mmCIF file of C-alpha atoms in Angstrom:
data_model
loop_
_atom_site.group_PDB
_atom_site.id
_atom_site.type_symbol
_atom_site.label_atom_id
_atom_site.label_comp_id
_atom_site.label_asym_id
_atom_site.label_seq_id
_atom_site.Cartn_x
_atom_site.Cartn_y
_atom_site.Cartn_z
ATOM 1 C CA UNK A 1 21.349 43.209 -48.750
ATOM 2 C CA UNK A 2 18.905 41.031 -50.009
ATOM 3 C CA UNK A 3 18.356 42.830 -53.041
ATOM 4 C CA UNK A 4 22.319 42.826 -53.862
ATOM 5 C CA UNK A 5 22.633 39.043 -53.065
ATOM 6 C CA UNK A 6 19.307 39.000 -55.793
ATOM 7 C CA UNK A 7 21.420 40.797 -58.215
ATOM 8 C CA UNK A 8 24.843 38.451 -57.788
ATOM 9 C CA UNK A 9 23.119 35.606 -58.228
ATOM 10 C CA UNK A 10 20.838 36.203 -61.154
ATOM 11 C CA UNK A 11 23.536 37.892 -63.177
ATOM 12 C CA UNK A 12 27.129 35.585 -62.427
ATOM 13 C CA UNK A 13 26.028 33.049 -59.970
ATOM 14 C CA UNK A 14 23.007 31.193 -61.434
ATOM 15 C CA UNK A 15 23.220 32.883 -64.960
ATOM 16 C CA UNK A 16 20.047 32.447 -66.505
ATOM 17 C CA UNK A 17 22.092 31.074 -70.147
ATOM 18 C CA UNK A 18 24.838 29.497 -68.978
ATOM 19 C CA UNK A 19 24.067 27.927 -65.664
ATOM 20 C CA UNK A 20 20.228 27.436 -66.436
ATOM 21 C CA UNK A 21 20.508 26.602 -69.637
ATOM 22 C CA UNK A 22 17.489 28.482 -70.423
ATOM 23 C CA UNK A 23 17.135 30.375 -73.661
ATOM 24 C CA UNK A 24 19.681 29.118 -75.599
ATOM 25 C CA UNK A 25 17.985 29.328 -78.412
ATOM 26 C CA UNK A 26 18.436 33.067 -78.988
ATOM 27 C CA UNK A 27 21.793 33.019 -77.618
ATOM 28 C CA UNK A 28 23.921 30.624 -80.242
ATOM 29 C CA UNK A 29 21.021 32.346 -82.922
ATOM 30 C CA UNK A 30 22.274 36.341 -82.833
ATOM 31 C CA UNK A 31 25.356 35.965 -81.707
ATOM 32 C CA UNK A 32 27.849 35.944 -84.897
ATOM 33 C CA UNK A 33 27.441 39.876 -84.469
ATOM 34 C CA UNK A 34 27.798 41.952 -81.634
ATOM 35 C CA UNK A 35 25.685 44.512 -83.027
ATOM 36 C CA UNK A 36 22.852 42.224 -83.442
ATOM 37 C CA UNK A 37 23.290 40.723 -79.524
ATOM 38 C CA UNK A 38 22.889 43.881 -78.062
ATOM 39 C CA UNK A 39 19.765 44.791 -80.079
ATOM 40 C CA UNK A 40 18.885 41.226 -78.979
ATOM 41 C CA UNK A 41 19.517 41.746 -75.560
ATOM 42 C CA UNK A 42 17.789 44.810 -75.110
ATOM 43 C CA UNK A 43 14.907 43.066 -76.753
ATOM 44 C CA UNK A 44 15.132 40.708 -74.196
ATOM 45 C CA UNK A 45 15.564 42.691 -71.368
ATOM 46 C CA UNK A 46 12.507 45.141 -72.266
ATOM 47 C CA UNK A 47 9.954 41.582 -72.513
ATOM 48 C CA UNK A 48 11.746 39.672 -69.828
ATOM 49 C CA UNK A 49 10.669 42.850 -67.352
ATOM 50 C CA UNK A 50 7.613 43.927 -69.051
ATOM 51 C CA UNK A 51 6.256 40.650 -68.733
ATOM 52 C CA UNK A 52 7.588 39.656 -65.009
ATOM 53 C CA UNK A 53 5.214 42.654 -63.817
ATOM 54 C CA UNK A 54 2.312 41.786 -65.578
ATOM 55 C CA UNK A 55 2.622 38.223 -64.954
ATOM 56 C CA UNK A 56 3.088 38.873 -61.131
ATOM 57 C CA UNK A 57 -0.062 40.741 -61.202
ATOM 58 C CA UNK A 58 -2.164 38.679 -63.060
ATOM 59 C CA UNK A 59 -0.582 35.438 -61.340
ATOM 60 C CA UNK A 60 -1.443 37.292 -57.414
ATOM 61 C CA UNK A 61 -4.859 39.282 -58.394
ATOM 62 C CA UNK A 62 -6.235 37.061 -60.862
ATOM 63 C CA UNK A 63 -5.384 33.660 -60.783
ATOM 64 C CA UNK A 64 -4.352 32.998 -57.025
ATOM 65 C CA UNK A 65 -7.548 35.096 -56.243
ATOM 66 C CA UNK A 66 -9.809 32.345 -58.527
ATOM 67 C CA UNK A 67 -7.840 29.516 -57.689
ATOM 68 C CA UNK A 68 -6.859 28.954 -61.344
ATOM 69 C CA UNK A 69 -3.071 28.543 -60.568
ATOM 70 C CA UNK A 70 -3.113 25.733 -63.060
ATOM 71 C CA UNK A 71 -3.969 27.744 -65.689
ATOM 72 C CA UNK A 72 -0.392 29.809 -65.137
ATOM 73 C CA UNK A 73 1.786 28.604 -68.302
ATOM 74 C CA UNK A 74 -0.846 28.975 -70.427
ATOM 75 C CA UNK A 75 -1.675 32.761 -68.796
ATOM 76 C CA UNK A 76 2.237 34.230 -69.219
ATOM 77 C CA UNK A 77 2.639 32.606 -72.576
ATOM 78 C CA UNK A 78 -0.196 34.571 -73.813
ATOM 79 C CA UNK A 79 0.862 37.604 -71.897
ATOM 80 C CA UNK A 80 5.108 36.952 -73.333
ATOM 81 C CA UNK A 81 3.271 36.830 -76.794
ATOM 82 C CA UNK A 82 1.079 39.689 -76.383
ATOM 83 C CA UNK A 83 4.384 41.988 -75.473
ATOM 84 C CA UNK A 84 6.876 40.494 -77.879
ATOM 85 C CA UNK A 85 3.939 41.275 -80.839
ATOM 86 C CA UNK A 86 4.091 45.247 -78.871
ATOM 87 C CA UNK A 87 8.296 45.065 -79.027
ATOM 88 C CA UNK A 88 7.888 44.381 -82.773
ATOM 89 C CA UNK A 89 5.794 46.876 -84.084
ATOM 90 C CA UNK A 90 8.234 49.500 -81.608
ATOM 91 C CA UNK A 91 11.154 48.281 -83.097
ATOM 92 C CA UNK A 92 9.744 48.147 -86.549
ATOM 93 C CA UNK A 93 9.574 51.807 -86.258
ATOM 94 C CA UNK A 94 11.885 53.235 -84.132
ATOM 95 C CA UNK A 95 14.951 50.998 -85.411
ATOM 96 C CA UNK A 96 14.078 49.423 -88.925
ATOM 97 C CA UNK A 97 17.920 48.654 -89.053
ATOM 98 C CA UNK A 98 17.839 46.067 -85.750
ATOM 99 C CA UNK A 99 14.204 45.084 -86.761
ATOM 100 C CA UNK A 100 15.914 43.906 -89.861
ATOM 101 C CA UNK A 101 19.158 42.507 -88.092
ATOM 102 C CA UNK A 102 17.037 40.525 -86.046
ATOM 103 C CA UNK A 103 14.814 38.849 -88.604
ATOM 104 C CA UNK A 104 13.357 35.734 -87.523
ATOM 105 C CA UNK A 105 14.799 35.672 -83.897
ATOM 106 C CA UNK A 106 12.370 38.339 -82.848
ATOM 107 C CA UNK A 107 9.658 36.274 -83.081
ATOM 108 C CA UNK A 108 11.559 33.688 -81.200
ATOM 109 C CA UNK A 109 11.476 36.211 -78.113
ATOM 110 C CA UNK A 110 7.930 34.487 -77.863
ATOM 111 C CA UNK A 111 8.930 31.248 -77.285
ATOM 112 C CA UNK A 112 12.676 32.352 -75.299
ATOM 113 C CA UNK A 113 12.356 29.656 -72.275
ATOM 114 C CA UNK A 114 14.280 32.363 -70.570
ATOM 115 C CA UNK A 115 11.525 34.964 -70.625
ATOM 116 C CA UNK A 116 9.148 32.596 -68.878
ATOM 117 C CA UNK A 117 11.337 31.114 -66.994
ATOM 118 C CA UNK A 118 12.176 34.378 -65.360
ATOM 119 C CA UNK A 119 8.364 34.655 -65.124
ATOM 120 C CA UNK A 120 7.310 31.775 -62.925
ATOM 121 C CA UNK A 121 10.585 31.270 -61.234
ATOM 122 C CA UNK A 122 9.691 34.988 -59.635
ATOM 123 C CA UNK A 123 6.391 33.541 -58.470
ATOM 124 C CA UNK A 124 8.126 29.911 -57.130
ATOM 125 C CA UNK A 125 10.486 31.935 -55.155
ATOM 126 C CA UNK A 126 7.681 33.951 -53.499
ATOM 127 C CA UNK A 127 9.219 36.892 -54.530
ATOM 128 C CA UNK A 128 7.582 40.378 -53.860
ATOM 129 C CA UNK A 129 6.807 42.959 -56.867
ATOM 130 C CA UNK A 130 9.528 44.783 -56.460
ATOM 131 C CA UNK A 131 12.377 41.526 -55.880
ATOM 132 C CA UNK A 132 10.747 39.844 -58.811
ATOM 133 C CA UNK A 133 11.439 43.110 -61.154
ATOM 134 C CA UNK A 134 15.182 43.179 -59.479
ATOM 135 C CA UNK A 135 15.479 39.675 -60.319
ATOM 136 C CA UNK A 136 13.834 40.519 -64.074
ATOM 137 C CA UNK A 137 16.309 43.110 -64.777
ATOM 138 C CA UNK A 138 19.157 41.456 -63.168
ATOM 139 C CA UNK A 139 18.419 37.998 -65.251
ATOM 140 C CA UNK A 140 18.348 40.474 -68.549
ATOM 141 C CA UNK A 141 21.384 41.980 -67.554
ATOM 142 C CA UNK A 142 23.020 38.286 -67.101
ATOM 143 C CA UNK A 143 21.347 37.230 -70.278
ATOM 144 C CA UNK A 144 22.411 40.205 -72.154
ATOM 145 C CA UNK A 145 26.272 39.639 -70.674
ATOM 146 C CA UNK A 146 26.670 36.535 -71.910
ATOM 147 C CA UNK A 147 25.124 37.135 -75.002
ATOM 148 C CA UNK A 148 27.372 39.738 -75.996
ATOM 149 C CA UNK A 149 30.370 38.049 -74.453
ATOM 150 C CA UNK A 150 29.366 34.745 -76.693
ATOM 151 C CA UNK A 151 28.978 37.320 -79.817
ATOM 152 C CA UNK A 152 32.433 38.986 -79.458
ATOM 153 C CA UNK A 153 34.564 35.425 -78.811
ATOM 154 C CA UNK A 154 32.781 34.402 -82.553
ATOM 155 C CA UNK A 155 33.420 37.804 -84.038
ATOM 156 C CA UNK A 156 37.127 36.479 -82.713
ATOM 157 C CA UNK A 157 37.003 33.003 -83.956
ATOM 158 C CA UNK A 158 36.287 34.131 -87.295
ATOM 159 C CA UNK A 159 38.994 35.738 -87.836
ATOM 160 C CA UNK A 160 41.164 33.029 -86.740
ATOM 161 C CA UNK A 161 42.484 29.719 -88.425
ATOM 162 C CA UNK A 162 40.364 26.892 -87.009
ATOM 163 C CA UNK A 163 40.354 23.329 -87.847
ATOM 164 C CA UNK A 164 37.688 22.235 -90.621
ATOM 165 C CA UNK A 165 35.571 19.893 -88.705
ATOM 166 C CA UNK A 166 35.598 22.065 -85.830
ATOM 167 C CA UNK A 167 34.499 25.283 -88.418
ATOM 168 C CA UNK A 168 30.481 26.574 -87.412
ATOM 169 C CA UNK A 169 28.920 25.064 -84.719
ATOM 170 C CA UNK A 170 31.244 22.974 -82.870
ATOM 171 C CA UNK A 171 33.513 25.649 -82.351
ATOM 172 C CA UNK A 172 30.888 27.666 -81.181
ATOM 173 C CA UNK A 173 29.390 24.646 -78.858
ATOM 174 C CA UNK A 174 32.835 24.583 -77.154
ATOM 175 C CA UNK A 175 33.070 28.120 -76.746
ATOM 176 C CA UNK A 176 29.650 28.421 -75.325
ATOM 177 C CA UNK A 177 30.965 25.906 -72.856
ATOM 178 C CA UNK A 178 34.288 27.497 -71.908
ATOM 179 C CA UNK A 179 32.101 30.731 -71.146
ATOM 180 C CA UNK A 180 29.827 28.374 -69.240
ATOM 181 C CA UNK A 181 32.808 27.297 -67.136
ATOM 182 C CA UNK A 182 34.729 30.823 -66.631
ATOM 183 C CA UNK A 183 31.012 31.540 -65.164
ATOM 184 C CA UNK A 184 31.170 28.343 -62.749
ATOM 185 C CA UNK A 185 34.185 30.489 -61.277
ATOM 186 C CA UNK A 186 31.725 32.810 -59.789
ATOM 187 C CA UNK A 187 29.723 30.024 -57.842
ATOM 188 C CA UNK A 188 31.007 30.730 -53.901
ATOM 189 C CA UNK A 189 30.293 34.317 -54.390
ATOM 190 C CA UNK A 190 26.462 34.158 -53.191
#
């Protein structure tokens, strides 16, 4: 049961985008195509996990075992680097197409608030290795949702017949908080 309220929460409840506000970067970045926010996503999803497992292990064995908890930022943002440099050569040659799609944002995976956010959030909630990687994959899956929600409502809007000043951004601001607020609905569930 735990593991299902886990779940709930991570991917409606407290969405890690939309509720947390935490890698929104990446999410108003890559998504004018859906295409692109799923390659994005999965990106996303393979670090966010990757990285909660090693970070869980070097945060327990290594730096709670030498007292250096202070030094845990510094340790997963080395670690989210390390991976997102081992997601880019993959991608560069198993899927040239996405690795060209998502140009510049890839790198950005390195500095995605969302990624270690997901990271040290698993340790402050004292979660064990196997809730923190439910939690991980649950968060990607949430992250991933309303990333390729967000992408298809702009593939939408450009096809419609909006308003010049609103035209870009703002209507994509708005939108991003009408998704934000269809979310909110979920909030009693957990």
């Amino acid at each position: 049961m735990n593991y299902l309220v886990i779940i709930i929460a991570a991917v409606l409840v407290n969405n890690i985008v939309l509720m947390q506000f935490l890698g929104i970067c990446p999410f108003l970045g890559v998504s004018k195509k859906t295409s692109t926010a799923v390659g994005m996503a999965s990106a996303v999803a393979f670090v966010m996990v990757l990285s909660t497992i090693v970070t869980y292990l070097i945060q327990k064995f290594i730096l709670d075992a030498l007292g250096l908890q202070y030094l845990q930022t510094i340790a997963f943002i080395l670690v989210i680097a390390s991976l997102v440099q081992l997601v880019e050569i993959i991608l560069k040659k198993a899927s040239p197409a996405l690795y060209q799609a998502l140009g510049i944002f890839l790198p950005l995976i390195t500095t995605n608030c969302a990624i270690l956010g997901v990271a040290i959030l698993t340790i402050q909630k004292d979660f064990s290795l196997l809730e923190g990687v439910i939690f991980a994959v649950s968060n990607a899956i949430g992250f991933g949702l309303a990333l390729v929600l967000f992408a298809g409502m702009r593939e939408h809007l450009d096809m419609m017949d909006i308003p010049k000043g609103l035209k870009g951004t703002p209507i994509a601001l708005l939108t991003a908080g009408i998704l934000a607020m269809a979310f909110m609905g979920f909030t009693g569930l957990v």
